[in-house]
Amino acid sequence: MHDLLQQFFQRDAGPLVQFIKYALVGGVATAVDIFVFYLFAWKFIPALRETDPVVRFLKLTVTPVTEQQRSNRFIIITAIAFLVSNFVCYLLNVWWVFEPGRHVWYVEMGLFYIGSGISIVLGTATGWVMIKYFHTSTTASY
C-alpha cells in the first residue's frame, strides 16, 4: 500500500496510478473549464437566459441577450474557457504526470492543444447549432 501511495508523488508510476493521476488532472481541468465558462457567461460576456438551469439553481441575475448574441457569445466564451482550462491541464500534466524531455516545451504544448482542440471545435460547433437553431439553454448546449 505504501508503494502505491509513493507512486503518486513521483513521475514513474504504474498503469493504475498513472490512470488515476490523468483522471484527477482531467477533473481539475474540467472544473476550471466550467467555472471560467459560467463566470464569463454570467459576468463578462453575458450569454445566459433567466430560464437557464444554472441561473435558476444558483439564483443568478443575468443581463438579457438576444438569441443571436447568445449563440455568438457561446463560441467566444467556450474558446476562452478552453484556453484557460487546457493551459491548467497542461501545467498540471507537466508538473505531475508527463515524462519530461521528449519535446521542447512549445512543441509539447502545441501538440497538447491540437489534440484537445479538435474535440473543442466539434463540441462548440454543435453547441452553437443547438442555441442558434433549436434555442436550447446555454447549459444544455455547453
CSV table of C-alpha atoms in Angstrom, one decimal:
chain,number,residue,atom,x,y,z
A,1,MET,CA,0.0,0.0,0.0
A,2,HIS,CA,2.9,2.4,0.9
A,3,ASP,CA,4.4,1.7,-2.5
A,4,LEU,CA,1.1,2.5,-4.3
A,5,LEU,CA,0.9,5.9,-2.4
A,6,GLN,CA,4.5,6.6,-3.1
A,7,GLN,CA,3.8,6.4,-6.8
A,8,PHE,CA,1.5,9.4,-6.6
A,9,PHE,CA,4.5,11.6,-5.6
A,10,GLN,CA,6.8,10.6,-8.4
A,11,ARG,CA,6.7,10.6,-12.2
A,12,ASP,CA,7.5,6.9,-12.5
A,13,ALA,CA,4.2,5.2,-11.7
A,14,GLY,CA,2.4,2.0,-12.6
A,15,PRO,CA,-0.6,2.0,-15.1
A,16,LEU,CA,-3.3,2.2,-12.4
A,17,VAL,CA,-1.7,5.2,-10.6
A,18,GLN,CA,-0.9,6.9,-14.0
A,19,PHE,CA,-4.6,6.5,-14.9
A,20,ILE,CA,-5.7,7.9,-11.6
A,21,LYS,CA,-3.3,10.9,-12.0
A,22,TYR,CA,-4.7,11.6,-15.5
A,23,ALA,CA,-8.2,11.4,-14.2
A,24,LEU,CA,-7.5,13.8,-11.3
A,25,VAL,CA,-5.8,16.3,-13.6
A,26,GLY,CA,-8.7,15.9,-16.1
A,27,GLY,CA,-11.2,16.5,-13.2
A,28,VAL,CA,-9.4,19.7,-12.2
A,29,ALA,CA,-9.3,20.9,-15.8
A,30,THR,CA,-13.0,20.2,-16.2
A,31,ALA,CA,-13.8,22.2,-13.0
A,32,VAL,CA,-11.7,25.1,-14.3
A,33,ASP,CA,-13.5,25.0,-17.7
A,34,ILE,CA,-16.9,25.0,-16.1
A,35,PHE,CA,-16.0,27.8,-13.7
A,36,VAL,CA,-14.5,30.0,-16.4
A,37,PHE,CA,-17.3,29.3,-18.8
A,38,TYR,CA,-20.1,30.3,-16.4
A,39,LEU,CA,-18.2,33.2,-14.9
A,40,PHE,CA,-17.8,34.7,-18.3
A,41,ALA,CA,-21.3,33.8,-19.5
A,42,TRP,CA,-22.7,35.5,-16.4
A,43,LYS,CA,-20.5,38.5,-15.7
A,44,PHE,CA,-18.2,39.4,-18.6
A,45,ILE,CA,-19.8,38.3,-21.9
A,46,PRO,CA,-23.4,37.7,-21.0
A,47,ALA,CA,-24.8,34.5,-22.6
A,48,LEU,CA,-27.3,33.1,-20.2
A,49,ARG,CA,-31.1,33.4,-20.1
A,50,GLU,CA,-33.2,33.6,-17.0
A,51,THR,CA,-34.6,30.2,-17.8
A,52,ASP,CA,-31.2,28.5,-17.9
A,53,PRO,CA,-31.0,25.7,-15.3
A,54,VAL,CA,-27.7,27.0,-13.8
A,55,VAL,CA,-29.2,30.5,-13.5
A,56,ARG,CA,-32.3,29.1,-11.7
A,57,PHE,CA,-30.3,26.8,-9.5
A,58,LEU,CA,-27.8,29.5,-8.4
A,59,LYS,CA,-30.4,32.3,-8.4
A,60,LEU,CA,-28.3,34.5,-10.6
A,61,THR,CA,-29.3,37.8,-12.0
A,62,VAL,CA,-28.5,37.9,-15.7
A,63,THR,CA,-28.3,40.5,-18.4
A,64,PRO,CA,-30.9,39.9,-21.2
A,65,VAL,CA,-29.4,38.9,-24.5
A,66,THR,CA,-30.8,38.1,-27.9
A,67,GLU,CA,-30.5,34.6,-29.3
A,68,GLN,CA,-28.1,35.8,-31.9
A,69,GLN,CA,-25.9,37.4,-29.2
A,70,ARG,CA,-26.1,34.2,-27.1
A,71,SER,CA,-25.1,31.9,-29.9
A,72,ASN,CA,-22.1,34.1,-30.9
A,73,ARG,CA,-21.0,34.7,-27.4
A,74,PHE,CA,-21.2,30.9,-26.7
A,75,ILE,CA,-18.4,30.4,-29.2
A,76,ILE,CA,-16.2,33.2,-27.6
A,77,ILE,CA,-16.8,32.0,-24.1
A,78,THR,CA,-16.2,28.4,-24.9
A,79,ALA,CA,-12.9,29.3,-26.6
A,80,ILE,CA,-11.8,31.4,-23.5
A,81,ALA,CA,-12.7,28.6,-21.1
A,82,PHE,CA,-10.9,26.1,-23.3
A,83,LEU,CA,-7.7,28.1,-23.5
A,84,VAL,CA,-7.6,28.6,-19.7
A,85,SER,CA,-8.6,25.1,-18.7
A,86,ASN,CA,-6.3,23.5,-21.3
A,87,PHE,CA,-3.4,25.6,-20.0
A,88,VAL,CA,-4.1,24.5,-16.4
A,89,CYS,CA,-4.4,20.9,-17.6
A,90,TYR,CA,-1.1,21.2,-19.5
A,91,LEU,CA,0.7,22.7,-16.5
A,92,LEU,CA,-0.6,20.0,-14.1
A,93,ASN,CA,0.4,17.2,-16.5
A,94,VAL,CA,3.9,18.6,-16.9
A,95,TRP,CA,4.3,19.0,-13.2
A,96,TRP,CA,2.8,15.7,-12.1
A,97,VAL,CA,2.1,13.3,-14.9
A,98,PHE,CA,4.2,13.7,-18.1
A,99,GLU,CA,7.7,12.4,-18.5
A,100,PRO,CA,9.9,15.5,-19.2
A,101,GLY,CA,12.3,15.8,-22.1
A,102,ARG,CA,10.5,14.3,-25.0
A,103,HIS,CA,9.9,17.6,-26.8
A,104,VAL,CA,10.8,21.2,-26.4
A,105,TRP,CA,8.1,22.8,-24.2
A,106,TYR,CA,6.4,24.8,-27.1
A,107,VAL,CA,6.2,21.7,-29.3
A,108,GLU,CA,4.7,19.8,-26.4
A,109,MET,CA,2.2,22.5,-25.7
A,110,GLY,CA,1.3,22.8,-29.3
A,111,LEU,CA,0.7,19.1,-29.6
A,112,PHE,CA,-1.4,19.2,-26.4
A,113,TYR,CA,-3.6,22.0,-27.7
A,114,ILE,CA,-4.0,20.4,-31.2
A,115,GLY,CA,-5.1,17.1,-29.7
A,116,SER,CA,-7.8,18.7,-27.5
A,117,GLY,CA,-8.6,21.5,-29.9
A,118,ILE,CA,-10.2,19.1,-32.4
A,119,SER,CA,-12.8,18.0,-29.9
A,120,ILE,CA,-13.5,21.5,-28.7
A,121,VAL,CA,-14.1,22.7,-32.2
A,122,LEU,CA,-16.6,19.9,-32.8
A,123,GLY,CA,-18.3,20.4,-29.5
A,124,THR,CA,-18.5,24.2,-29.8
A,125,ALA,CA,-20.0,23.9,-33.3
A,126,THR,CA,-22.6,21.5,-32.0
A,127,GLY,CA,-23.4,23.8,-29.1
A,128,TRP,CA,-23.7,26.8,-31.4
A,129,VAL,CA,-26.2,24.9,-33.7
A,130,MET,CA,-28.2,23.9,-30.6
A,131,ILE,CA,-28.5,27.5,-29.5
A,132,LYS,CA,-28.9,29.1,-32.9
A,133,TYR,CA,-31.4,26.7,-34.5
A,134,PHE,CA,-33.0,24.8,-31.6
A,135,HIS,CA,-32.9,27.6,-28.9
A,136,THR,CA,-31.7,25.2,-26.2
A,137,SER,CA,-30.3,26.7,-23.0
A,138,THR,CA,-26.7,27.6,-22.8
A,139,THR,CA,-26.2,24.9,-20.2
A,140,ALA,CA,-27.7,22.2,-22.4
A,141,SER,CA,-25.6,23.4,-25.3
A,142,TYR,CA,-22.4,23.5,-23.3
